[in-house]
Short mmCIF file of the C-alpha atoms (twelve columns), coordinates in Angstrom:
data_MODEL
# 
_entry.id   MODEL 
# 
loop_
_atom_site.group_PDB 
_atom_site.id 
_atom_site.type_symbol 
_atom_site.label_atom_id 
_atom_site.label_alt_id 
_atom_site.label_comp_id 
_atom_site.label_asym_id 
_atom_site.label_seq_id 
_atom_site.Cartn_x 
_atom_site.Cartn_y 
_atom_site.Cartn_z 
_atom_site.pdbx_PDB_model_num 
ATOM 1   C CA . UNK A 1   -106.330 27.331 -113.413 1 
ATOM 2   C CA . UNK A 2   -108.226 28.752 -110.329 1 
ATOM 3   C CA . UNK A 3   -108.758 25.187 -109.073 1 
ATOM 4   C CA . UNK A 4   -105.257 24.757 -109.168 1 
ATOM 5   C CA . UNK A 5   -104.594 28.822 -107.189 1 
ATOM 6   C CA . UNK A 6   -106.892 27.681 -104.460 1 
ATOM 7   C CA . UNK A 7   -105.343 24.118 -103.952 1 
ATOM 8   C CA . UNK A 8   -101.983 26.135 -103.358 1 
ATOM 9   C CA . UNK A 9   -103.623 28.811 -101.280 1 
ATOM 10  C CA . UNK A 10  -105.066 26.016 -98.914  1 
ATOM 11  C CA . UNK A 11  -101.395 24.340 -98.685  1 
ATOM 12  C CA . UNK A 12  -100.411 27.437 -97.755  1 
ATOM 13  C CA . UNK A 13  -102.592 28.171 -95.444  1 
ATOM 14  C CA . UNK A 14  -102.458 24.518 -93.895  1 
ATOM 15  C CA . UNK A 15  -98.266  24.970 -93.440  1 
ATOM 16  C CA . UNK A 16  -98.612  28.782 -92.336  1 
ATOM 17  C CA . UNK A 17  -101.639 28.682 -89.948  1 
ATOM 18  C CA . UNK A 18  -99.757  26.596 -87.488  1 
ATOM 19  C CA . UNK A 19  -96.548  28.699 -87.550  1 
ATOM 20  C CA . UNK A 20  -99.090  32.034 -87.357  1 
ATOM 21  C CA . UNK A 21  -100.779 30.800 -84.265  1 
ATOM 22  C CA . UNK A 22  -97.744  29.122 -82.567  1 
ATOM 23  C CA . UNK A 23  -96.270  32.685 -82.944  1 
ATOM 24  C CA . UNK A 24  -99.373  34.173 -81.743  1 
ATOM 25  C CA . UNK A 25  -99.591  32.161 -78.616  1 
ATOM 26  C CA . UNK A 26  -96.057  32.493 -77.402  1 
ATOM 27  C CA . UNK A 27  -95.871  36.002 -78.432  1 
ATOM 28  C CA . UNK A 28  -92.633  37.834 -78.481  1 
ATOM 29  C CA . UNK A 29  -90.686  37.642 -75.758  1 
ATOM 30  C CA . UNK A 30  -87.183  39.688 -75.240  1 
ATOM 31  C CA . UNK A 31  -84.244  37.890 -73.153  1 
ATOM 32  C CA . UNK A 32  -82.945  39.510 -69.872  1 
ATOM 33  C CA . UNK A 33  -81.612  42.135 -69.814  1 
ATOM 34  C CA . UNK A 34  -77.686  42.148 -68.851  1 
ATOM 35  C CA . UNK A 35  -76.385  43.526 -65.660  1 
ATOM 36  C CA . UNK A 36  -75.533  47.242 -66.563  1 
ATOM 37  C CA . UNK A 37  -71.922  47.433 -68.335  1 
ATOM 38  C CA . UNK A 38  -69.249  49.261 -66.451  1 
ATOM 39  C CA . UNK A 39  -69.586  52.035 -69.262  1 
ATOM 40  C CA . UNK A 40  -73.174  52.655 -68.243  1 
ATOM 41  C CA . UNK A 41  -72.223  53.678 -64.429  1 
ATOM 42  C CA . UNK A 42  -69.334  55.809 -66.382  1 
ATOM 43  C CA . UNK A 43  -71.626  57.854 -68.113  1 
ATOM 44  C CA . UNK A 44  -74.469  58.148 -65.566  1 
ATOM 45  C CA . UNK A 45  -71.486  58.909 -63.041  1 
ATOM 46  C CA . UNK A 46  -70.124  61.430 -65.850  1 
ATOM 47  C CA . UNK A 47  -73.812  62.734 -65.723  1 
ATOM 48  C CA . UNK A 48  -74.126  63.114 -62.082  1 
ATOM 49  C CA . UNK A 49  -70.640  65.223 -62.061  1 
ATOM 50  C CA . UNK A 50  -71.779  67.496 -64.917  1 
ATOM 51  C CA . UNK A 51  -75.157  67.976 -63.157  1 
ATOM 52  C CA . UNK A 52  -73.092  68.940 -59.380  1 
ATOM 53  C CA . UNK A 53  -71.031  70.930 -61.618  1 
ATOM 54  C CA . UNK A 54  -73.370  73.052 -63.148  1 
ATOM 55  C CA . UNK A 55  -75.834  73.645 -59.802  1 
ATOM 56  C CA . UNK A 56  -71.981  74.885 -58.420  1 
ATOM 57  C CA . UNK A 57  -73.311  78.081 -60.200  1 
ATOM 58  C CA . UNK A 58  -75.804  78.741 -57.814  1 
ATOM 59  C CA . UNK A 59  -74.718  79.638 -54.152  1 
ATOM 60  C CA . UNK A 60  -74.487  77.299 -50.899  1 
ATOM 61  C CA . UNK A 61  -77.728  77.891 -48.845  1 
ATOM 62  C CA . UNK A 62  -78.618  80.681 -46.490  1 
ATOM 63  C CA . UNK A 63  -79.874  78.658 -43.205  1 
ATOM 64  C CA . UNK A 64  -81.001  81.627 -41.578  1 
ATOM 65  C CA . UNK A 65  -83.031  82.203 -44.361  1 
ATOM 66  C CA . UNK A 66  -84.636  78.669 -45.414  1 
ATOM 67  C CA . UNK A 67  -85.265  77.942 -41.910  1 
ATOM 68  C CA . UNK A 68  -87.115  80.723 -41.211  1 
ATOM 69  C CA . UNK A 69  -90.015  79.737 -43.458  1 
ATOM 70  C CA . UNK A 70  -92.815  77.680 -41.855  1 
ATOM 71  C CA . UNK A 71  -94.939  76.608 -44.252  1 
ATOM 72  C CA . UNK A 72  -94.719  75.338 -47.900  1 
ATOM 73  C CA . UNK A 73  -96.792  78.324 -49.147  1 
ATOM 74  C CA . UNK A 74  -93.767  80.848 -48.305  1 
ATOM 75  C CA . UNK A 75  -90.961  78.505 -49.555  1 
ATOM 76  C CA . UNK A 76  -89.541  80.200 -52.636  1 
ATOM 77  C CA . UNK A 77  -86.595  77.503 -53.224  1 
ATOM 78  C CA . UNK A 78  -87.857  73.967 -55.305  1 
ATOM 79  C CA . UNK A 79  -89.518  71.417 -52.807  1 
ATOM 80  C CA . UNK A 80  -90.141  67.894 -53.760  1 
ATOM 81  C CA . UNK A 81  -93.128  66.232 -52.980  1 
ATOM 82  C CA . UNK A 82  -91.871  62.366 -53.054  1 
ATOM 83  C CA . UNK A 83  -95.091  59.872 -53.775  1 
ATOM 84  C CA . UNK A 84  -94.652  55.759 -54.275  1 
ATOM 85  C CA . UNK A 85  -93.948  56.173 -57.805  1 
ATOM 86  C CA . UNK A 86  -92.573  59.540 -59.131  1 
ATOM 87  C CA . UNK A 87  -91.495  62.738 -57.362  1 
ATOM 88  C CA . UNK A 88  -93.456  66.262 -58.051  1 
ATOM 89  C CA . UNK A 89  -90.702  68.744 -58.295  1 
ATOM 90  C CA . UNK A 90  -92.602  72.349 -57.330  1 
ATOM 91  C CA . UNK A 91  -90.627  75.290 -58.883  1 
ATOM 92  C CA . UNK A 92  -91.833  78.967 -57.934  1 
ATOM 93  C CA . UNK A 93  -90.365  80.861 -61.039  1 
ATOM 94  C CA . UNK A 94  -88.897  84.603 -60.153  1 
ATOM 95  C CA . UNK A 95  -91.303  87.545 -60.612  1 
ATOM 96  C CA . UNK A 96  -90.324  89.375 -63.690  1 
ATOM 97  C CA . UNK A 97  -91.528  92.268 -63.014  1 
ATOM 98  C CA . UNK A 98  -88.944  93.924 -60.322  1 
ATOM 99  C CA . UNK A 99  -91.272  96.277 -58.575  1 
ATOM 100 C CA . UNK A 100 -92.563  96.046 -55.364  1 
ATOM 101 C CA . UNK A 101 -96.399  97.054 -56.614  1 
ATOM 102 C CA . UNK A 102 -98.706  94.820 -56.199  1 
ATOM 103 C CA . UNK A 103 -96.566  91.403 -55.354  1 
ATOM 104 C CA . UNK A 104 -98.282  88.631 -54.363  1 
ATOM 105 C CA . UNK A 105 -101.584 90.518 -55.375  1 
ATOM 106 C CA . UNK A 106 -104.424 89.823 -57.783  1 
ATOM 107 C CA . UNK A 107 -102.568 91.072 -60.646  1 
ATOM 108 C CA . UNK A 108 -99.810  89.700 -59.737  1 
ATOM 109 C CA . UNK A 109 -100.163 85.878 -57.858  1 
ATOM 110 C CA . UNK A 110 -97.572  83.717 -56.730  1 
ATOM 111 C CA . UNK A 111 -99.563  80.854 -57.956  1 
ATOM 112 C CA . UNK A 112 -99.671  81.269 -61.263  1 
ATOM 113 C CA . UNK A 113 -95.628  81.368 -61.743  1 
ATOM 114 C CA . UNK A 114 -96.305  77.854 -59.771  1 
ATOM 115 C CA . UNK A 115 -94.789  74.647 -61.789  1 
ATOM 116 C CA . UNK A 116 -95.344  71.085 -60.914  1 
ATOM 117 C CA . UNK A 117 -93.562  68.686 -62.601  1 
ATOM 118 C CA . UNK A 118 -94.045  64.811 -61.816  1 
ATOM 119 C CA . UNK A 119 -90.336  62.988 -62.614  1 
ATOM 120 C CA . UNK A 120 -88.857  59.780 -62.045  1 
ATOM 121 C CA . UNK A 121 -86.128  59.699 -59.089  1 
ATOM 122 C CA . UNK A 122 -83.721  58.743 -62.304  1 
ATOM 123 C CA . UNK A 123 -84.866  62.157 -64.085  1 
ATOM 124 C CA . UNK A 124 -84.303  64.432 -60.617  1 
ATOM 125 C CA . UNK A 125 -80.887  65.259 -61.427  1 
ATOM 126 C CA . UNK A 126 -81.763  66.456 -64.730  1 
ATOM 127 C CA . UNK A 127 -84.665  68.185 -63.684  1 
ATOM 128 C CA . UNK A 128 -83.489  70.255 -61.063  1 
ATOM 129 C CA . UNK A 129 -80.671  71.069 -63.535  1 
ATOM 130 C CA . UNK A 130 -83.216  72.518 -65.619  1 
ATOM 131 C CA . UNK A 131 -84.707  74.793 -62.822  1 
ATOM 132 C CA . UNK A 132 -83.875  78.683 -63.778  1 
ATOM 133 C CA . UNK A 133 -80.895  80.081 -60.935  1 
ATOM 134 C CA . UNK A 134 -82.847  82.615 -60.318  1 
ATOM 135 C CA . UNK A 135 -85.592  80.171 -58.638  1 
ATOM 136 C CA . UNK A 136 -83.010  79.873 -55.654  1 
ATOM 137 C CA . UNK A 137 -83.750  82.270 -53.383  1 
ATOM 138 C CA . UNK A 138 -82.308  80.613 -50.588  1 
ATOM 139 C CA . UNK A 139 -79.165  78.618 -52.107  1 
ATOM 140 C CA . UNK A 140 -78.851  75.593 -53.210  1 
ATOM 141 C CA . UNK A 141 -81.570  74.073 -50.757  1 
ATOM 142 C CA . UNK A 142 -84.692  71.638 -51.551  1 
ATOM 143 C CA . UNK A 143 -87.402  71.088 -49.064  1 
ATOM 144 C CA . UNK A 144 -88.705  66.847 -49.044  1 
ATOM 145 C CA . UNK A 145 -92.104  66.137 -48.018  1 
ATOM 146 C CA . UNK A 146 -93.469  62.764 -48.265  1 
ATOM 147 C CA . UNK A 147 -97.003  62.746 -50.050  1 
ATOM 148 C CA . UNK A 148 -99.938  62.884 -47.035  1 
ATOM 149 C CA . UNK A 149 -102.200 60.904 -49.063  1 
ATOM 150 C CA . UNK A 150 -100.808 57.787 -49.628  1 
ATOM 151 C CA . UNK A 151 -102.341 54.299 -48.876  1 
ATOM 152 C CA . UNK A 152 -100.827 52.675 -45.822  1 
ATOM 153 C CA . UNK A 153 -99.819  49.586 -48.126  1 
ATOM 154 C CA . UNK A 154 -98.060  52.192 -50.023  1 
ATOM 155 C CA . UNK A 155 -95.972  53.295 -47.259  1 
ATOM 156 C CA . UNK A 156 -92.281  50.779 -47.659  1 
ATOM 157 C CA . UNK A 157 -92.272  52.038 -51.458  1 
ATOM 158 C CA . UNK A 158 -93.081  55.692 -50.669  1 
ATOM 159 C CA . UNK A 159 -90.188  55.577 -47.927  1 
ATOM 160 C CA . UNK A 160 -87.676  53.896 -50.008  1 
ATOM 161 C CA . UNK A 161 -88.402  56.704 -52.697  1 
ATOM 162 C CA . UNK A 162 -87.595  58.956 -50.391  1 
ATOM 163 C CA . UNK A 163 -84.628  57.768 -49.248  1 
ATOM 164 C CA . UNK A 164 -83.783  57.215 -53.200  1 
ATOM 165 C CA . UNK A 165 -84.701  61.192 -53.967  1 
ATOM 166 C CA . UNK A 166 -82.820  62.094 -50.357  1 
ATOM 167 C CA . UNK A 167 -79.357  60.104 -51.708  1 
ATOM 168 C CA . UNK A 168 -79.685  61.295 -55.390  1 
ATOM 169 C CA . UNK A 169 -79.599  64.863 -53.851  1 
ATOM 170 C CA . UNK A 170 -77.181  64.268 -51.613  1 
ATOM 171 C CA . UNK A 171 -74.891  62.910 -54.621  1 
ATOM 172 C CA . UNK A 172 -75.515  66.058 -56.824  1 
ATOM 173 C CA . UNK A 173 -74.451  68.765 -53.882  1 
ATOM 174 C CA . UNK A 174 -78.104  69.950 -52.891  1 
ATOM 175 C CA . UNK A 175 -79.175  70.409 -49.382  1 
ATOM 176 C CA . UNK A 176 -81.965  68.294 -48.242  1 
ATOM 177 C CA . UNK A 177 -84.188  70.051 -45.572  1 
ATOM 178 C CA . UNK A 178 -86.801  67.287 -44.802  1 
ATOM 179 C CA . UNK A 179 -90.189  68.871 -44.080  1 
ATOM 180 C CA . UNK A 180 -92.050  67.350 -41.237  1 
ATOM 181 C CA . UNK A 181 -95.863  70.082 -41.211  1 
ATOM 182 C CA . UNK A 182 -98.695  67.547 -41.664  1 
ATOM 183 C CA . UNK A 183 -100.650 68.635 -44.626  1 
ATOM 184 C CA . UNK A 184 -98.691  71.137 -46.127  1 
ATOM 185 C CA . UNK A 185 -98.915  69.452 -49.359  1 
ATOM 186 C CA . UNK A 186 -99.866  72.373 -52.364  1 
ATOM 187 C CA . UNK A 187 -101.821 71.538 -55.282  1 
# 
C-alpha cells in the first residue's frame, strides 16, 4: 500500500512540476489595459464639476491682498510645492482661538497648525476640496512653487508636473499665482 501512495505521488509530481515551474517562470502577467471608456472621462468630468462647484463656496481672490505677501512664510492661502513625482499641498489651518493675544507667539505658533500633504496631480482636486474654507484668507488663490532641490535630470518631469498641477487648477476655478523667490521652500 505505501509503495503503491508514493508511486502516485511521484507521477504526480513528474506531471505537476513542469506545469508549477512553467507557471513560475512566466509569472502572471495582466493584458493592456484598454483606452479609458467614454464613461470614465464622464465621471472624472462629473468629478471635476462637483469639485469647481463646491470651492464656488469660497470667494474669488483679493489681489491686493495675495500680492502683497512676499514670502511663503506669510502666505496664509494653500501653496503647492510641485516635485517630479507628487505635489505637497501646504495648508495653514485658521487659529481657533479668536483673540489677538499672543498670535504667532510661543503659545500660540503658526507652525504647528502647518499641514503638508504629498498627493498625486490626479488627487489635487480632491484634496484641495478637502481644505477647511476658512483656510482661504485671500480667496480662492494657490501659490505654485517648483521644488528647489531637484536633480537637473529631473527637471522635463518636474516642469511637465507643473504644468499638469497649473491646468488641473485652472480646470477646477482656482487662481494660480506662480511663485518665482528662490528658496522659499518650507519644511
Amino acid at each position: 500500500m505505501a509503495s503503491f501512495m508514493l508511486e502516485n505521488v511521484r507521477i504526480l509530481s513528474s506531471k505537476l512540476l513542469p506545469l508549477a515551474l512553467g507557471i513560475g517562470l512566466t509569472g502572471c502577467t495582466s493584458s493592456p489595459q484598454p483606452a479609458a471608456s467614454p464613461d470614465a472621462g464622464a465621471a472624472q468630468r462629473r468629478q471635476l464639476d462637483s469639485v469647481r462647484e463646491q470651492l464656488t463656496q469660497i470667494p474669488l481672490p483679493s489681489k491686493t491682498r495675495y500680492l502683497a505677501v512676499k514670502t511663503l512664510t506669510t502666505w496664509a492661502n494653500p501653496y503647492l510645492t510641485v516635485q517630479g513625482n507628487m505635489v505637497t499641498l501646504h495648508v495653514t489651518l485658521a487659529d481657533a482661538n479668536t483673540s489677538t493675544l499672543g498670535v504667532g507667539g510661543m503659545l500660540r505658533p503658526v507652525g504647528a497648525r502647518r499641514q503638508d500633504l504629498n498627493v498625486r496631480t490626479s488627487d489635487l482636486p480632491a484634496a484641495l476640496n478637502a481644505v477647511p474654507q476658512s483656510s482661504w484668507p485671500y480667496g480662492r488663490v494657490v501659490a505654485v512653487e517648483e521644488a528647489h532641490d531637484a536633480p537637473q535630470s529631473a527637471l522635463p518631469q518636474l516642469r511637465r508636473n507643473m504644468e499638469t498641477a497649473i491646468k488641473t487648477l485652472n480646470d477646477i476655478g482656482v487662481v494660480v499665482y506662480e511663485w518665482q523667490e528662490p528658496s522659499s521652500s518650507i519644511h
